[in-house]
PDB file of C-alpha atoms in Angstrom:
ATOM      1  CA  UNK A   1       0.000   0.000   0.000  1.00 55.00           C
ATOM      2  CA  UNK A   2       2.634   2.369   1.011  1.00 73.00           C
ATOM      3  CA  UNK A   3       4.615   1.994  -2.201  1.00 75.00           C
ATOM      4  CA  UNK A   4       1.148   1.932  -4.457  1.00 74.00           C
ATOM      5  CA  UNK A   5       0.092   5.542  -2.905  1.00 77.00           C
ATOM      6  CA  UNK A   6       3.945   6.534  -3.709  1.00 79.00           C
ATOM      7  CA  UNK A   7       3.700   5.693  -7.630  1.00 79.00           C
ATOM      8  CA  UNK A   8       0.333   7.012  -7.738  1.00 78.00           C
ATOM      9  CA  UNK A   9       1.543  10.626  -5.960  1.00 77.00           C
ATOM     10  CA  UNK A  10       4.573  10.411  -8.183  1.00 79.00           C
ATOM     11  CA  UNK A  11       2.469   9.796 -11.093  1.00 77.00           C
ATOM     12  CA  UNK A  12       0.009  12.234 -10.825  1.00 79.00           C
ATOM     13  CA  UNK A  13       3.149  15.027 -10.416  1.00 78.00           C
ATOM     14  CA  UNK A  14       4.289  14.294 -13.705  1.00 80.00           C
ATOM     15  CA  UNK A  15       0.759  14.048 -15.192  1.00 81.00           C
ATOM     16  CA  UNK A  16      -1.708  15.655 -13.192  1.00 80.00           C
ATOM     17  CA  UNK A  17      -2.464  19.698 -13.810  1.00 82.00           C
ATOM     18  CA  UNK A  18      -1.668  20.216  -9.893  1.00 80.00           C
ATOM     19  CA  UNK A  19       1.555  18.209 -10.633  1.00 80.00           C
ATOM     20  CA  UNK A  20       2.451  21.718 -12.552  1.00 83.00           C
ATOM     21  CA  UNK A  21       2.213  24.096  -9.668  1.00 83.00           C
ATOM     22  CA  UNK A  22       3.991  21.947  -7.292  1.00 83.00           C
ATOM     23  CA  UNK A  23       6.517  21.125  -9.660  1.00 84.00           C
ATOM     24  CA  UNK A  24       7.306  24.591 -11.041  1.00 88.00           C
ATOM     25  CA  UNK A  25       8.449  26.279  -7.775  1.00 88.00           C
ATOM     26  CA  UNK A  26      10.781  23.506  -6.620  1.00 89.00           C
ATOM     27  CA  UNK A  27      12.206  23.899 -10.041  1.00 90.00           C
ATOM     28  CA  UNK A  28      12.846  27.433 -10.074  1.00 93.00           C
ATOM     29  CA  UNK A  29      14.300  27.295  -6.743  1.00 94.00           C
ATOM     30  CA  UNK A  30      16.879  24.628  -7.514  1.00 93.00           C
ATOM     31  CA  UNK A  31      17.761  26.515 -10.738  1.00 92.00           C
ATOM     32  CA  UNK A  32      18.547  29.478  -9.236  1.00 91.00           C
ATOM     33  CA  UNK A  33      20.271  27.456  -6.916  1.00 92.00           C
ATOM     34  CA  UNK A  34      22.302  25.819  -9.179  1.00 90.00           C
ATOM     35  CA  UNK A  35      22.965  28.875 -11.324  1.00 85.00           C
ATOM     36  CA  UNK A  36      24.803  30.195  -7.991  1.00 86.00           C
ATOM     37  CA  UNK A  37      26.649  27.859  -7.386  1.00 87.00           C
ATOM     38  CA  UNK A  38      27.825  26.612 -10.995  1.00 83.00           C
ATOM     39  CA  UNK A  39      28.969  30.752 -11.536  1.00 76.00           C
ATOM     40  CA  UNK A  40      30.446  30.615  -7.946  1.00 80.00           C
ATOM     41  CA  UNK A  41      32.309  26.944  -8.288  1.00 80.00           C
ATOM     42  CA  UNK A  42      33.207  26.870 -12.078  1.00 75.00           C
ATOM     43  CA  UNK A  43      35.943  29.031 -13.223  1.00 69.00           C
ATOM     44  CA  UNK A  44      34.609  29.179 -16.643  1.00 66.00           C
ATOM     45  CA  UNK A  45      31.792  30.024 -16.067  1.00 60.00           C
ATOM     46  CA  UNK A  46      32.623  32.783 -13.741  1.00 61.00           C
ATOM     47  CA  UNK A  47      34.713  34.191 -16.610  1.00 63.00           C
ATOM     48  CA  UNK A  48      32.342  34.425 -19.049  1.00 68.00           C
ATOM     49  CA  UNK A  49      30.387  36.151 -16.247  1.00 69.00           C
ATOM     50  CA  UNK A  50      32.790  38.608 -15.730  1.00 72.00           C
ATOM     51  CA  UNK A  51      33.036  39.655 -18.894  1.00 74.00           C
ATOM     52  CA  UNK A  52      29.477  40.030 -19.610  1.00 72.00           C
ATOM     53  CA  UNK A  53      29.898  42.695 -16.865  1.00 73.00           C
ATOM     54  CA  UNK A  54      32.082  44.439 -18.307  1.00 74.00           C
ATOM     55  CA  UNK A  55      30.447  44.266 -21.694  1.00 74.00           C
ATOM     56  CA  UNK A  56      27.275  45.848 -20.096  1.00 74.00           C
ATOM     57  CA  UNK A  57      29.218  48.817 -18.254  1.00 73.00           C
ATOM     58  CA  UNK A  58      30.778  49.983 -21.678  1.00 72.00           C
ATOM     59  CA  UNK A  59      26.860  49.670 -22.741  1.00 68.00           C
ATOM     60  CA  UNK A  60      25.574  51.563 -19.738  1.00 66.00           C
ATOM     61  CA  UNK A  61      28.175  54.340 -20.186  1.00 67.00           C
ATOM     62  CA  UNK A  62      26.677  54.932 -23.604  1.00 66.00           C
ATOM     63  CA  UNK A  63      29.086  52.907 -25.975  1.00 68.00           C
ATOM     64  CA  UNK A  64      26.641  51.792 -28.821  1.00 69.00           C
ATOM     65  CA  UNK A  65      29.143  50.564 -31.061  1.00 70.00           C
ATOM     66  CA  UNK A  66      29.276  46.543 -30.218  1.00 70.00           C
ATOM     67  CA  UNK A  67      33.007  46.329 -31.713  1.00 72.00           C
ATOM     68  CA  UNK A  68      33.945  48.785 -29.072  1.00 73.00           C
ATOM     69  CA  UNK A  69      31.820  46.282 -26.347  1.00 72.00           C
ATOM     70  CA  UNK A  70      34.890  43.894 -25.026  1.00 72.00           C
ATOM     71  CA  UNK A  71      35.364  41.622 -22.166  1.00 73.00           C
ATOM     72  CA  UNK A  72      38.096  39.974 -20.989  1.00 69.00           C
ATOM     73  CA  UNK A  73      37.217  36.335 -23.312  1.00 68.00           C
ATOM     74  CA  UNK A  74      36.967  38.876 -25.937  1.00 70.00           C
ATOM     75  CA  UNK A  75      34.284  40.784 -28.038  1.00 70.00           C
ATOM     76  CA  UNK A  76      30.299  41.228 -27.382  1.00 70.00           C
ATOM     77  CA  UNK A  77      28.524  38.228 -29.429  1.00 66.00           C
ATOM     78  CA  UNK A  78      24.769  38.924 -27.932  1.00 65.00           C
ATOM     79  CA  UNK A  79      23.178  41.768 -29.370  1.00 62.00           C
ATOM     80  CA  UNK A  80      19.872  43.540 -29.324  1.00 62.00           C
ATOM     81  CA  UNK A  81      18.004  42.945 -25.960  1.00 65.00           C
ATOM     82  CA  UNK A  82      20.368  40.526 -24.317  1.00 62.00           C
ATOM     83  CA  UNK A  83      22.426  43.720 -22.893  1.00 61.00           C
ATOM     84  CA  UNK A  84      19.615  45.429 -21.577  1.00 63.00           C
ATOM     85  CA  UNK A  85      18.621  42.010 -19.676  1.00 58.00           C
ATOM     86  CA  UNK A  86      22.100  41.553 -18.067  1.00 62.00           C
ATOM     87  CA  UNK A  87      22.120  45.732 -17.043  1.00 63.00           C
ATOM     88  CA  UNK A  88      19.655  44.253 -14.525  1.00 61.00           C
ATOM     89  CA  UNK A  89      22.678  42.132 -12.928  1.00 60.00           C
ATOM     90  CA  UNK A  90      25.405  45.363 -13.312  1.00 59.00           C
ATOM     91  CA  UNK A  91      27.180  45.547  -9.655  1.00 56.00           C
ATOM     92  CA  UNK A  92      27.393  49.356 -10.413  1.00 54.00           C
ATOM     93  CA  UNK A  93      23.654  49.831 -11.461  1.00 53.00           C
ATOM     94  CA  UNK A  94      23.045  52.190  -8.281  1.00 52.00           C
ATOM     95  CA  UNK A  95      26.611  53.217  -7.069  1.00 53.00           C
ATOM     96  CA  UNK A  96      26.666  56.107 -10.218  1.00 57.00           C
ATOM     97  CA  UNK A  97      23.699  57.796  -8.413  1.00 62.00           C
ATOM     98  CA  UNK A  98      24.897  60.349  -6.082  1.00 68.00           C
ATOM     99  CA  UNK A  99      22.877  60.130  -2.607  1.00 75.00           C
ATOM    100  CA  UNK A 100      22.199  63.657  -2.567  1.00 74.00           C
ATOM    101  CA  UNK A 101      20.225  63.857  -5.727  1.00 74.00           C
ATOM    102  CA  UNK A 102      17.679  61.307  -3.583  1.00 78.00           C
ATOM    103  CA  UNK A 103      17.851  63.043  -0.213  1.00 84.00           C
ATOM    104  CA  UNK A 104      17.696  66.496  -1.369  1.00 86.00           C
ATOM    105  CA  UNK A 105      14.001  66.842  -3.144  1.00 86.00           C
ATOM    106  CA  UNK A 106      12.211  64.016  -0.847  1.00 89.00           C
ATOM    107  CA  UNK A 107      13.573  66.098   2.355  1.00 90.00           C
ATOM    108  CA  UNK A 108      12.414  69.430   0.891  1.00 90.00           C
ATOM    109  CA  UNK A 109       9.414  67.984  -0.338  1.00 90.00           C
ATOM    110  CA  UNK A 110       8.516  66.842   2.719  1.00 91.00           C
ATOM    111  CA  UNK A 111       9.428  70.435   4.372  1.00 92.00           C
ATOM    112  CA  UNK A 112       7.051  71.835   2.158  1.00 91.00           C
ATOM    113  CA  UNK A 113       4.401  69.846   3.062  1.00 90.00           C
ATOM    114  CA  UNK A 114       4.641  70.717   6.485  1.00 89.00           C
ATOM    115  CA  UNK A 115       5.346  74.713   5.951  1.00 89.00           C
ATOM    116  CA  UNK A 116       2.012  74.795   3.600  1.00 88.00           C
ATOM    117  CA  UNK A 117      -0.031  72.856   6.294  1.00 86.00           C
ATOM    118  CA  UNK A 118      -3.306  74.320   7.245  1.00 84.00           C
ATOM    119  CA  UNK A 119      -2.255  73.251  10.747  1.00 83.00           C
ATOM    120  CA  UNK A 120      -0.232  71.637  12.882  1.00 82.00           C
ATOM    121  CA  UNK A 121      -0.555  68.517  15.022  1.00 83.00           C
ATOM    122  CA  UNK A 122       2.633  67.944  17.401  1.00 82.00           C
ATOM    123  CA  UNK A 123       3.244  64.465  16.269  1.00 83.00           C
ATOM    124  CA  UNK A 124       3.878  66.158  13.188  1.00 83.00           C
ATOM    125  CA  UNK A 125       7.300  67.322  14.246  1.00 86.00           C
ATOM    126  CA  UNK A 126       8.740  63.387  13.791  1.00 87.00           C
ATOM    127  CA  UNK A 127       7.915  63.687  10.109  1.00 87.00           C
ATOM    128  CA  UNK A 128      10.518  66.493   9.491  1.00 88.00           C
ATOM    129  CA  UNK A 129      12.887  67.142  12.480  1.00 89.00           C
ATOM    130  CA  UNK A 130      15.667  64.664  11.159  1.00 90.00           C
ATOM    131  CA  UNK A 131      15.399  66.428   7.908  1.00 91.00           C
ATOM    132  CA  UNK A 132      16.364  70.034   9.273  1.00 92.00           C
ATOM    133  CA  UNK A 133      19.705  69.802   9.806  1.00 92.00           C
ATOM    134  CA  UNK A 134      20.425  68.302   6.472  1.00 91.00           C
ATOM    135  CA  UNK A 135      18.068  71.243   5.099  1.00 91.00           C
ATOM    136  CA  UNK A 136      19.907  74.117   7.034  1.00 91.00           C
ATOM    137  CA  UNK A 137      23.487  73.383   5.957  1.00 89.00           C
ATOM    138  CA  UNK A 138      22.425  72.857   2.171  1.00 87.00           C
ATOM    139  CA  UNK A 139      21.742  76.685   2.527  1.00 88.00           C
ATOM    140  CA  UNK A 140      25.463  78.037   1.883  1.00 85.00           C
ATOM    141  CA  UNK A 141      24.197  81.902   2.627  1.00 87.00           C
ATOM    142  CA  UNK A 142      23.327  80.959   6.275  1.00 89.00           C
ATOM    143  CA  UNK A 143      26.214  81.193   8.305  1.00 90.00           C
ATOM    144  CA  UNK A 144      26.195  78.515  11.335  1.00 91.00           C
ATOM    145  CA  UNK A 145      24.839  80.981  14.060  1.00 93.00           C
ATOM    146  CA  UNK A 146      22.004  81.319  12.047  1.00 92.00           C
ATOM    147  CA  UNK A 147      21.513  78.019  11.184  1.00 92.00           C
ATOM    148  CA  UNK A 148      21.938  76.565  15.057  1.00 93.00           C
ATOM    149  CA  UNK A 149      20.262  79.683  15.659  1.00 94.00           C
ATOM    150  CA  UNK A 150      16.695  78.546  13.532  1.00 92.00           C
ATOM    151  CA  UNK A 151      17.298  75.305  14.323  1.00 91.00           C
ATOM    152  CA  UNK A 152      17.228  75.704  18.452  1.00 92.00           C
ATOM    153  CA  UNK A 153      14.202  78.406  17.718  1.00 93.00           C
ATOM    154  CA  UNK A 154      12.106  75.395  15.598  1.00 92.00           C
ATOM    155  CA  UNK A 155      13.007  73.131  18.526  1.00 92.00           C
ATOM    156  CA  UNK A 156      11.434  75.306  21.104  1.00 90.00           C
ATOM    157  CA  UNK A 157       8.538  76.625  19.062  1.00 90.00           C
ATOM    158  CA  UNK A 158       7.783  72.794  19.008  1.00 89.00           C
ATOM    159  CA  UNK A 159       8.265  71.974  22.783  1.00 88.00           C
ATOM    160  CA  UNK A 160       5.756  75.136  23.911  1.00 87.00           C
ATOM    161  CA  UNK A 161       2.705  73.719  24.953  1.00 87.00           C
ATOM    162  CA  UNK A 162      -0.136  74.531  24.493  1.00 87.00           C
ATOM    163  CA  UNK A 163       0.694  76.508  21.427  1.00 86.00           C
ATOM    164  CA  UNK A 164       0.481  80.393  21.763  1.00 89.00           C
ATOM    165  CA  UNK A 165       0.575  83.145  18.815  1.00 90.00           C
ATOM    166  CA  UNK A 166       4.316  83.772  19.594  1.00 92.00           C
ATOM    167  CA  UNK A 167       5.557  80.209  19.012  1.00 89.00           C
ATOM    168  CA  UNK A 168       3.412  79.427  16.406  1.00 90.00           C
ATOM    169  CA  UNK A 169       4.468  82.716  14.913  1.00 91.00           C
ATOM    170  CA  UNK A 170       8.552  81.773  15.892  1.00 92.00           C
ATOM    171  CA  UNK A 171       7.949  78.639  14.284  1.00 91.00           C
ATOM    172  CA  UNK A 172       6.511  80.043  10.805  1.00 92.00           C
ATOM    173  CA  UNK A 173       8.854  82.830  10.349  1.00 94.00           C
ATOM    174  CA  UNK A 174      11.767  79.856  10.643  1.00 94.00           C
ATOM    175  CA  UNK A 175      10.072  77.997   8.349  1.00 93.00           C
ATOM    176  CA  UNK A 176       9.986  80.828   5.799  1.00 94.00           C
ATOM    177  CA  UNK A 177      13.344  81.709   6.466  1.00 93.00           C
ATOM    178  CA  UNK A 178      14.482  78.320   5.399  1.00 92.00           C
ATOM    179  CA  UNK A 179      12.229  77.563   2.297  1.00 92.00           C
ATOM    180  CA  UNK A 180      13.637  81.210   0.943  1.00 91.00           C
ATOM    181  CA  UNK A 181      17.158  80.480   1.609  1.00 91.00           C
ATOM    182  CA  UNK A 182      16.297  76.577  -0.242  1.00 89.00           C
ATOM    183  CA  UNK A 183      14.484  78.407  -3.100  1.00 88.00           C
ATOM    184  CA  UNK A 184      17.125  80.878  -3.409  1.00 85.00           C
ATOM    185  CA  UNK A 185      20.759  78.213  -2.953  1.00 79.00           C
ATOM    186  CA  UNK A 186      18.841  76.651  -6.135  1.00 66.00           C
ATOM    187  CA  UNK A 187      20.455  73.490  -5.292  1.00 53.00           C
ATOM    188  CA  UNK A 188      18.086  70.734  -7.662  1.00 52.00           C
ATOM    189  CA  UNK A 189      19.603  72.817 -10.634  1.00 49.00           C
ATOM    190  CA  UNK A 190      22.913  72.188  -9.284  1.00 53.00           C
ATOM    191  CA  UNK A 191      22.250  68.679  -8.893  1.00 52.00           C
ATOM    192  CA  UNK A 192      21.143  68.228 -12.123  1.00 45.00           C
ATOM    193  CA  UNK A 193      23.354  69.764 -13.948  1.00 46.00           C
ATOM    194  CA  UNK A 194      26.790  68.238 -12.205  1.00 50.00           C
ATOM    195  CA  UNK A 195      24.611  64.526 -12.710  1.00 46.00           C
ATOM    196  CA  UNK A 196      24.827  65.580 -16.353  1.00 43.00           C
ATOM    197  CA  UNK A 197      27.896  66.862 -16.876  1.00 46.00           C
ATOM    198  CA  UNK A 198      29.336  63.415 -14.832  1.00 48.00           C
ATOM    199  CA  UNK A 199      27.248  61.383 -16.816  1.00 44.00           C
ATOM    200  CA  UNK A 200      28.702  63.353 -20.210  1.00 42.00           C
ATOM    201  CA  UNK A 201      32.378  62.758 -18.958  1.00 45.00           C
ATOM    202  CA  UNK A 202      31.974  59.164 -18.149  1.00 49.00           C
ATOM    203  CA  UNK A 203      30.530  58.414 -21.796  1.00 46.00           C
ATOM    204  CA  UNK A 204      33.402  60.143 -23.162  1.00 45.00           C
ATOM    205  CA  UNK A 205      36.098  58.435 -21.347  1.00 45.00           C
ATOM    206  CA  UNK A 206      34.615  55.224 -21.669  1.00 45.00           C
ATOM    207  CA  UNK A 207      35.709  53.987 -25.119  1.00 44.00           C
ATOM    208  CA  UNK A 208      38.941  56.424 -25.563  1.00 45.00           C
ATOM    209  CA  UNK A 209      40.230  56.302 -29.065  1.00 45.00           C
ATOM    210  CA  UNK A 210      43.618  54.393 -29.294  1.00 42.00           C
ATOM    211  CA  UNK A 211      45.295  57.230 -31.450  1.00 43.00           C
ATOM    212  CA  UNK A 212      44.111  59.267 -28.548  1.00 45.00           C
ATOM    213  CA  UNK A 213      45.884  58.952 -24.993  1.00 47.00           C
ATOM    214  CA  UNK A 214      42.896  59.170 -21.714  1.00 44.00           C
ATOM    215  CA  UNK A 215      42.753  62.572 -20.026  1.00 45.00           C
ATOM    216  CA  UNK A 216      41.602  62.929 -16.691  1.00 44.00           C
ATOM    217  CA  UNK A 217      38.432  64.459 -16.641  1.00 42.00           C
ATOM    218  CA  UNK A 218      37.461  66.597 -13.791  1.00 43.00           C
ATOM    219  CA  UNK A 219      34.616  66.044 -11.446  1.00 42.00           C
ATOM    220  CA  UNK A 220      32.213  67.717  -8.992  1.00 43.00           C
ATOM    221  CA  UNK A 221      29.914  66.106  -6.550  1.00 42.00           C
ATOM    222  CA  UNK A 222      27.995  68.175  -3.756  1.00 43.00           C
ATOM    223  CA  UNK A 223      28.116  66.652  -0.311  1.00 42.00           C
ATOM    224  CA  UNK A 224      26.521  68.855   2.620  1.00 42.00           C
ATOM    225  CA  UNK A 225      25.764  71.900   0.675  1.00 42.00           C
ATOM    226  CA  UNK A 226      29.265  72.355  -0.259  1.00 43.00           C
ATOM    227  CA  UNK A 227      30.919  71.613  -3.892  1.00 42.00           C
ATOM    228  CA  UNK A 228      34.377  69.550  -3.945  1.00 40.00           C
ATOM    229  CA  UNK A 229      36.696  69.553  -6.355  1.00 40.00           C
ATOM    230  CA  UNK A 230      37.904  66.078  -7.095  1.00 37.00           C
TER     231      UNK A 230
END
């Protein structure tokens, strides 16, 4: 009996339709599986790997000419869609993206929300508070009195309770001071355009002509509200 109720399980796996969805997971698991660890324990493999890699970073940094696309086994060979399928895999995918152009408009988006408010609940201070700081020292024309200065005035306007007209007022005028000096340091355009100008250099270094000796490009990156020369 035991063995007859194992053929007929078996059986209706490999012929049954719910034989399909118990099947398909456990396959998909112990191909991924495998993939892993045939890349990881194969040196061939891993090579070939490697080089697709490297084929797709000359594609990402805007090299559309596939005799320029090499790896270390040699040339590109797949062509049309099969590089934007492995861009998925790229190590590098997200490191090009500089943190601040995230941070920056969701933390003065946020601020915005909360200065246009048609009022103000005191739980409401979590949703911005660790975003001041960050805000205040992106504005370059505040000097750092002024900007501990606003920010110990927002914290007290916050801790006075119950409300009166002079914190509430304290705690409005800050706000204003702050979204003029943002709207003013026109930082986003900043942003943007040293993304661009990055993303301009690194296409034009990325396939250098062999006639044509690499030149150090120069760079710019802004960290805290202040511009670095790399």
């Amino acid at each position: 009996m035991p063995l007859r109720s194992t053929v007929g399980f078996l059986h209706g796996l490999l012929y049954k339709p719910y034989g399909f969805w118990v099947l398909s997971p456990v396959l998909i698991i112990l191909e991924i599986l495998c993939g892993f660890i045939i890349i990881d324990k194969v040196p061939y493999t891993e090579i070939d790997w490697v080089a697709y890699m490297q084929q797709v970073s000359g594609f990402i940094n805007g090299t559309l000419d596939y005799d320029k696309l090499e790896g270390q086994t040699g040339p590109c060979v797949s062509r049309g869609g099969m590089k934007n399928y492995f861009c998925i895999f790229d190590p590098e995918r997200d490191s090009k993206l500089d943190p601040a152009a995230v941070l920056y408009p969701m933390f003065v988006c946020n601020f915005v929300g909360i200065v246009i408010s048609r009022s103000l609940h005191y739980q409401f201070y979590v949703w911005y508070f660790h975003t001041i700081p960050y805000l205040l020292w992106c504005v370059r024309r505040f000097s750092t009195p002024v900007k501990l200065l606003i920010l110990g005035l927002i914290e007290i306007s916050w801790n006075t309770y119950p409300s009166t007209i002079l914190s509430s007022g304290l705690l409005n005028l800050c706000h204003l001071a702050l979204l003029v000096g943002l709207i003013m340091e026109l930082v986003p355009i900043r942003l943007a355009s040293l993304h661009v100008k990055k993303e301009v250099v690194n296409n034009s270094v990325s396939t250098p002509s062999k006639s044509q000796p690499r030149k150090k490009a120069s760079k710019k990156s802004w960290t805290g509200g202040k511009h670095k020369q790399a």
